[in-house]
Amino acid sequence: MKLKYIILAAVSALVLVLDQVSKVYIDKTMTLHSSFSVIEGLFNITYLRNKGAAFGILASSAYRLPFFLLVSTVAVVVILIAVSKLRDDQKLNVASLSLIFSGALGNMIDRVRLGEVIDFLDVHWKGHHWPAFNIADSAICVGVFILAIDMLLEERREKQKTPPAN
């Protein structure tokens, strides 16, 4: 088996297990909307449910569930195709796509199982709260960030390979 598929499976399994176990734990041990401070004035664990996307977008739409399931399914398929086309030396791209893949899958599992997503990571500063999120959301954001950085570095590497024109 190619290393890129081992990376995809390992990263995805790790993120999915952490995401789903943390959500089940929050659901079983906390009541909805309850909260406790982890780092005073900066970080709480707050049990919320989100029917929409980031910032609650589309939360009240009648078509939200089919829409999100379709988007997640398309993302998962596109990522699998992208990984299959990557070169063996593009391990960082594989890892970043694996993070995005597992994040999309983690939230899709919630939508199928619950019709909404469990969020619980609550970052705030001086009364201003970032919308609550979860491990799957974090994996997607970190994966996109790493992918963007790697693409910029790849562009730089390609420019260094190409000799200057006379």
PDB file of C-alpha atoms in Angstrom:
ATOM      1  CA  MET A   1       0.000   0.000   0.000  1.00  0.00           C
ATOM      2  CA  LYS A   2       1.282   3.460  -0.868  1.00  0.00           C
ATOM      3  CA  LEU A   3       2.424   5.701   1.977  1.00  0.00           C
ATOM      4  CA  LYS A   4      -0.057   8.447   1.025  1.00  0.00           C
ATOM      5  CA  TYR A   5      -2.977   6.091   1.693  1.00  0.00           C
ATOM      6  CA  ILE A   6      -1.468   5.034   5.019  1.00  0.00           C
ATOM      7  CA  ILE A   7      -1.154   8.732   5.976  1.00  0.00           C
ATOM      8  CA  LEU A   8      -4.751   9.356   4.873  1.00  0.00           C
ATOM      9  CA  ALA A   9      -6.050   6.409   6.898  1.00  0.00           C
ATOM     10  CA  ALA A  10      -3.973   7.133  10.016  1.00  0.00           C
ATOM     11  CA  VAL A  11      -4.663  10.877  10.212  1.00  0.00           C
ATOM     12  CA  SER A  12      -8.335  10.409   9.377  1.00  0.00           C
ATOM     13  CA  ALA A  13      -8.817   7.639  11.930  1.00  0.00           C
ATOM     14  CA  LEU A  14      -7.106   9.649  14.670  1.00  0.00           C
ATOM     15  CA  VAL A  15      -9.114  12.820  14.009  1.00  0.00           C
ATOM     16  CA  LEU A  16     -12.407  10.954  13.616  1.00  0.00           C
ATOM     17  CA  VAL A  17     -11.929   9.058  16.878  1.00  0.00           C
ATOM     18  CA  LEU A  18     -10.943  12.214  18.793  1.00  0.00           C
ATOM     19  CA  ASP A  19     -13.829  14.173  17.267  1.00  0.00           C
ATOM     20  CA  GLN A  20     -16.541  11.591  17.839  1.00  0.00           C
ATOM     21  CA  VAL A  21     -15.370  10.524  21.305  1.00  0.00           C
ATOM     22  CA  SER A  22     -15.170  14.151  22.454  1.00  0.00           C
ATOM     23  CA  LYS A  23     -18.677  14.902  21.136  1.00  0.00           C
ATOM     24  CA  VAL A  24     -20.187  11.809  22.744  1.00  0.00           C
ATOM     25  CA  TYR A  25     -18.432  12.681  26.011  1.00  0.00           C
ATOM     26  CA  ILE A  26     -19.750  16.264  25.956  1.00  0.00           C
ATOM     27  CA  ASP A  27     -23.258  15.032  25.096  1.00  0.00           C
ATOM     28  CA  LYS A  28     -23.264  12.451  27.911  1.00  0.00           C
ATOM     29  CA  THR A  29     -21.651  14.534  30.677  1.00  0.00           C
ATOM     30  CA  MET A  30     -23.003  18.064  30.103  1.00  0.00           C
ATOM     31  CA  THR A  31     -26.402  19.609  29.653  1.00  0.00           C
ATOM     32  CA  LEU A  32     -27.068  21.722  26.580  1.00  0.00           C
ATOM     33  CA  HIS A  33     -25.808  25.320  27.000  1.00  0.00           C
ATOM     34  CA  SER A  34     -23.829  24.506  30.146  1.00  0.00           C
ATOM     35  CA  SER A  35     -20.269  25.771  30.332  1.00  0.00           C
ATOM     36  CA  PHE A  36     -17.138  25.659  32.452  1.00  0.00           C
ATOM     37  CA  SER A  37     -13.922  27.629  32.264  1.00  0.00           C
ATOM     38  CA  VAL A  38     -10.697  25.914  31.213  1.00  0.00           C
ATOM     39  CA  ILE A  39      -8.549  29.050  30.945  1.00  0.00           C
ATOM     40  CA  GLU A  40     -10.202  31.939  32.755  1.00  0.00           C
ATOM     41  CA  GLY A  41     -11.044  34.806  30.409  1.00  0.00           C
ATOM     42  CA  LEU A  42      -9.944  32.903  27.290  1.00  0.00           C
ATOM     43  CA  PHE A  43     -11.294  29.369  26.854  1.00  0.00           C
ATOM     44  CA  ASN A  44     -14.399  27.488  27.992  1.00  0.00           C
ATOM     45  CA  ILE A  45     -16.008  24.167  27.259  1.00  0.00           C
ATOM     46  CA  THR A  46     -19.583  25.095  26.322  1.00  0.00           C
ATOM     47  CA  TYR A  47     -22.052  22.502  25.052  1.00  0.00           C
ATOM     48  CA  LEU A  48     -23.914  23.832  22.018  1.00  0.00           C
ATOM     49  CA  ARG A  49     -25.619  22.352  18.995  1.00  0.00           C
ATOM     50  CA  ASN A  50     -25.398  23.966  15.586  1.00  0.00           C
ATOM     51  CA  LYS A  51     -27.964  23.197  12.897  1.00  0.00           C
ATOM     52  CA  GLY A  52     -26.194  25.459  10.404  1.00  0.00           C
ATOM     53  CA  ALA A  53     -22.692  25.962   9.112  1.00  0.00           C
ATOM     54  CA  ALA A  54     -20.045  28.271  10.555  1.00  0.00           C
ATOM     55  CA  PHE A  55     -21.608  31.163  12.484  1.00  0.00           C
ATOM     56  CA  GLY A  56     -25.003  29.381  12.250  1.00  0.00           C
ATOM     57  CA  ILE A  57     -25.371  30.081   8.520  1.00  0.00           C
ATOM     58  CA  LEU A  58     -28.418  28.283   7.035  1.00  0.00           C
ATOM     59  CA  ALA A  59     -29.548  27.071  10.468  1.00  0.00           C
ATOM     60  CA  SER A  60     -33.214  27.765   9.751  1.00  0.00           C
ATOM     61  CA  SER A  61     -33.327  26.601   6.128  1.00  0.00           C
ATOM     62  CA  ALA A  62     -35.616  23.668   5.353  1.00  0.00           C
ATOM     63  CA  TYR A  63     -32.982  22.337   2.940  1.00  0.00           C
ATOM     64  CA  ARG A  64     -30.033  22.606   5.327  1.00  0.00           C
ATOM     65  CA  LEU A  65     -29.591  18.899   6.070  1.00  0.00           C
ATOM     66  CA  PRO A  66     -29.672  17.671   2.447  1.00  0.00           C
ATOM     67  CA  PHE A  67     -27.470  20.614   1.441  1.00  0.00           C
ATOM     68  CA  PHE A  68     -24.827  19.940   4.106  1.00  0.00           C
ATOM     69  CA  LEU A  69     -24.843  16.199   3.437  1.00  0.00           C
ATOM     70  CA  LEU A  70     -24.398  16.825  -0.302  1.00  0.00           C
ATOM     71  CA  VAL A  71     -21.587  19.338   0.251  1.00  0.00           C
ATOM     72  CA  SER A  72     -19.831  16.989   2.702  1.00  0.00           C
ATOM     73  CA  THR A  73     -20.154  14.034   0.338  1.00  0.00           C
ATOM     74  CA  VAL A  74     -18.777  16.051  -2.585  1.00  0.00           C
ATOM     75  CA  ALA A  75     -15.883  17.291  -0.423  1.00  0.00           C
ATOM     76  CA  VAL A  76     -15.023  13.755   0.693  1.00  0.00           C
ATOM     77  CA  VAL A  77     -15.066  12.431  -2.892  1.00  0.00           C
ATOM     78  CA  VAL A  78     -13.035  15.375  -4.257  1.00  0.00           C
ATOM     79  CA  ILE A  79     -10.437  14.943  -1.507  1.00  0.00           C
ATOM     80  CA  LEU A  80     -10.102  11.217  -2.204  1.00  0.00           C
ATOM     81  CA  ILE A  81      -9.583  11.968  -5.908  1.00  0.00           C
ATOM     82  CA  ALA A  82      -7.059  14.710  -5.075  1.00  0.00           C
ATOM     83  CA  VAL A  83      -5.081  12.385  -2.806  1.00  0.00           C
ATOM     84  CA  SER A  84      -5.001   9.724  -5.529  1.00  0.00           C
ATOM     85  CA  LYS A  85      -3.432  12.251  -7.915  1.00  0.00           C
ATOM     86  CA  LEU A  86      -0.746  13.505  -5.521  1.00  0.00           C
ATOM     87  CA  ARG A  87       2.857  12.478  -5.996  1.00  0.00           C
ATOM     88  CA  ASP A  88       4.395  10.174  -3.404  1.00  0.00           C
ATOM     89  CA  ASP A  89       6.657  12.998  -2.175  1.00  0.00           C
ATOM     90  CA  GLN A  90       3.690  15.291  -1.350  1.00  0.00           C
ATOM     91  CA  LYS A  91       3.207  13.925   2.161  1.00  0.00           C
ATOM     92  CA  LEU A  92       2.314  17.301   3.680  1.00  0.00           C
ATOM     93  CA  ASN A  93      -0.459  17.767   1.114  1.00  0.00           C
ATOM     94  CA  VAL A  94      -1.761  14.306   1.958  1.00  0.00           C
ATOM     95  CA  ALA A  95      -1.719  15.083   5.682  1.00  0.00           C
ATOM     96  CA  SER A  96      -3.506  18.404   5.202  1.00  0.00           C
ATOM     97  CA  LEU A  97      -6.137  16.875   2.909  1.00  0.00           C
ATOM     98  CA  SER A  98      -6.565  14.086   5.471  1.00  0.00           C
ATOM     99  CA  LEU A  99      -7.349  16.680   8.144  1.00  0.00           C
ATOM    100  CA  ILE A 100      -9.939  18.340   5.894  1.00  0.00           C
ATOM    101  CA  PHE A 101     -11.353  14.918   4.918  1.00  0.00           C
ATOM    102  CA  SER A 102     -11.749  13.719   8.494  1.00  0.00           C
ATOM    103  CA  GLY A 103     -13.204  17.040   9.638  1.00  0.00           C
ATOM    104  CA  ALA A 104     -15.833  16.935   6.911  1.00  0.00           C
ATOM    105  CA  LEU A 105     -16.588  13.308   7.765  1.00  0.00           C
ATOM    106  CA  GLY A 106     -16.802  14.032  11.513  1.00  0.00           C
ATOM    107  CA  ASN A 107     -19.377  16.786  11.065  1.00  0.00           C
ATOM    108  CA  MET A 108     -21.238  14.727   8.460  1.00  0.00           C
ATOM    109  CA  ILE A 109     -21.544  11.886  10.987  1.00  0.00           C
ATOM    110  CA  ASP A 110     -23.130  14.340  13.450  1.00  0.00           C
ATOM    111  CA  ARG A 111     -25.584  15.601  10.836  1.00  0.00           C
ATOM    112  CA  VAL A 112     -26.644  12.056   9.927  1.00  0.00           C
ATOM    113  CA  ARG A 113     -26.813  10.916  13.561  1.00  0.00           C
ATOM    114  CA  LEU A 114     -28.308  14.045  15.172  1.00  0.00           C
ATOM    115  CA  GLY A 115     -29.421  16.380  12.381  1.00  0.00           C
ATOM    116  CA  GLU A 116     -26.986  18.976  13.771  1.00  0.00           C
ATOM    117  CA  VAL A 117     -23.383  19.315  14.923  1.00  0.00           C
ATOM    118  CA  ILE A 118     -22.151  19.298  18.521  1.00  0.00           C
ATOM    119  CA  ASP A 119     -19.842  22.242  19.233  1.00  0.00           C
ATOM    120  CA  PHE A 120     -18.064  22.799  22.533  1.00  0.00           C
ATOM    121  CA  LEU A 121     -14.778  24.666  22.137  1.00  0.00           C
ATOM    122  CA  ASP A 122     -15.477  28.266  23.172  1.00  0.00           C
ATOM    123  CA  VAL A 123     -12.682  30.813  22.708  1.00  0.00           C
ATOM    124  CA  HIS A 124     -13.303  34.335  23.976  1.00  0.00           C
ATOM    125  CA  TRP A 125     -11.543  37.551  24.884  1.00  0.00           C
ATOM    126  CA  LYS A 126     -12.953  40.384  26.993  1.00  0.00           C
ATOM    127  CA  GLY A 127     -16.556  39.356  26.400  1.00  0.00           C
ATOM    128  CA  HIS A 128     -16.137  38.700  22.677  1.00  0.00           C
ATOM    129  CA  HIS A 129     -16.740  35.056  21.796  1.00  0.00           C
ATOM    130  CA  TRP A 130     -15.601  33.314  18.645  1.00  0.00           C
ATOM    131  CA  PRO A 131     -18.407  30.972  17.506  1.00  0.00           C
ATOM    132  CA  ALA A 132     -18.092  27.636  19.299  1.00  0.00           C
ATOM    133  CA  PHE A 133     -16.481  24.849  17.289  1.00  0.00           C
ATOM    134  CA  ASN A 134     -15.305  21.253  17.621  1.00  0.00           C
ATOM    135  CA  ILE A 135     -12.333  19.032  16.755  1.00  0.00           C
ATOM    136  CA  ALA A 136     -13.643  18.380  13.216  1.00  0.00           C
ATOM    137  CA  ASP A 137     -13.861  22.137  12.573  1.00  0.00           C
ATOM    138  CA  SER A 138     -10.344  22.564  13.942  1.00  0.00           C
ATOM    139  CA  ALA A 139      -9.020  19.793  11.694  1.00  0.00           C
ATOM    140  CA  ILE A 140     -10.573  21.460   8.636  1.00  0.00           C
ATOM    141  CA  CYS A 141      -9.076  24.859   9.507  1.00  0.00           C
ATOM    142  CA  VAL A 142      -5.620  23.459  10.284  1.00  0.00           C
ATOM    143  CA  GLY A 143      -5.723  21.336   7.116  1.00  0.00           C
ATOM    144  CA  VAL A 144      -6.649  24.323   4.926  1.00  0.00           C
ATOM    145  CA  PHE A 145      -3.924  26.447   6.555  1.00  0.00           C
ATOM    146  CA  ILE A 146      -1.225  23.784   6.063  1.00  0.00           C
ATOM    147  CA  LEU A 147      -2.389  23.166   2.483  1.00  0.00           C
ATOM    148  CA  ALA A 148      -2.207  26.897   1.669  1.00  0.00           C
ATOM    149  CA  ILE A 149       1.277  27.229   3.174  1.00  0.00           C
ATOM    150  CA  ASP A 150       2.491  24.121   1.358  1.00  0.00           C
ATOM    151  CA  MET A 151       1.092  25.384  -1.939  1.00  0.00           C
ATOM    152  CA  LEU A 152       2.974  28.662  -1.489  1.00  0.00           C
ATOM    153  CA  LEU A 153       6.156  26.768  -0.631  1.00  0.00           C
ATOM    154  CA  GLU A 154       5.639  24.453  -3.632  1.00  0.00           C
ATOM    155  CA  GLU A 155       5.375  27.487  -5.888  1.00  0.00           C
ATOM    156  CA  ARG A 156       8.625  28.814  -4.440  1.00  0.00           C
ATOM    157  CA  ARG A 157      10.342  25.414  -4.903  1.00  0.00           C
ATOM    158  CA  GLU A 158       9.219  25.293  -8.549  1.00  0.00           C
ATOM    159  CA  LYS A 159      10.579  28.795  -9.186  1.00  0.00           C
ATOM    160  CA  GLN A 160      13.927  27.782  -7.689  1.00  0.00           C
ATOM    161  CA  LYS A 161      14.088  24.739  -9.982  1.00  0.00           C
ATOM    162  CA  THR A 162      13.487  26.796 -13.111  1.00  0.00           C
ATOM    163  CA  PRO A 163      16.641  28.495 -14.393  1.00  0.00           C
ATOM    164  CA  PRO A 164      16.287  32.241 -15.113  1.00  0.00           C
ATOM    165  CA  ALA A 165      15.638  33.158 -18.755  1.00  0.00           C
ATOM    166  CA  ASN A 166      18.400  35.067 -20.532  1.00  0.00           C
TER     167      ASN A 166
END
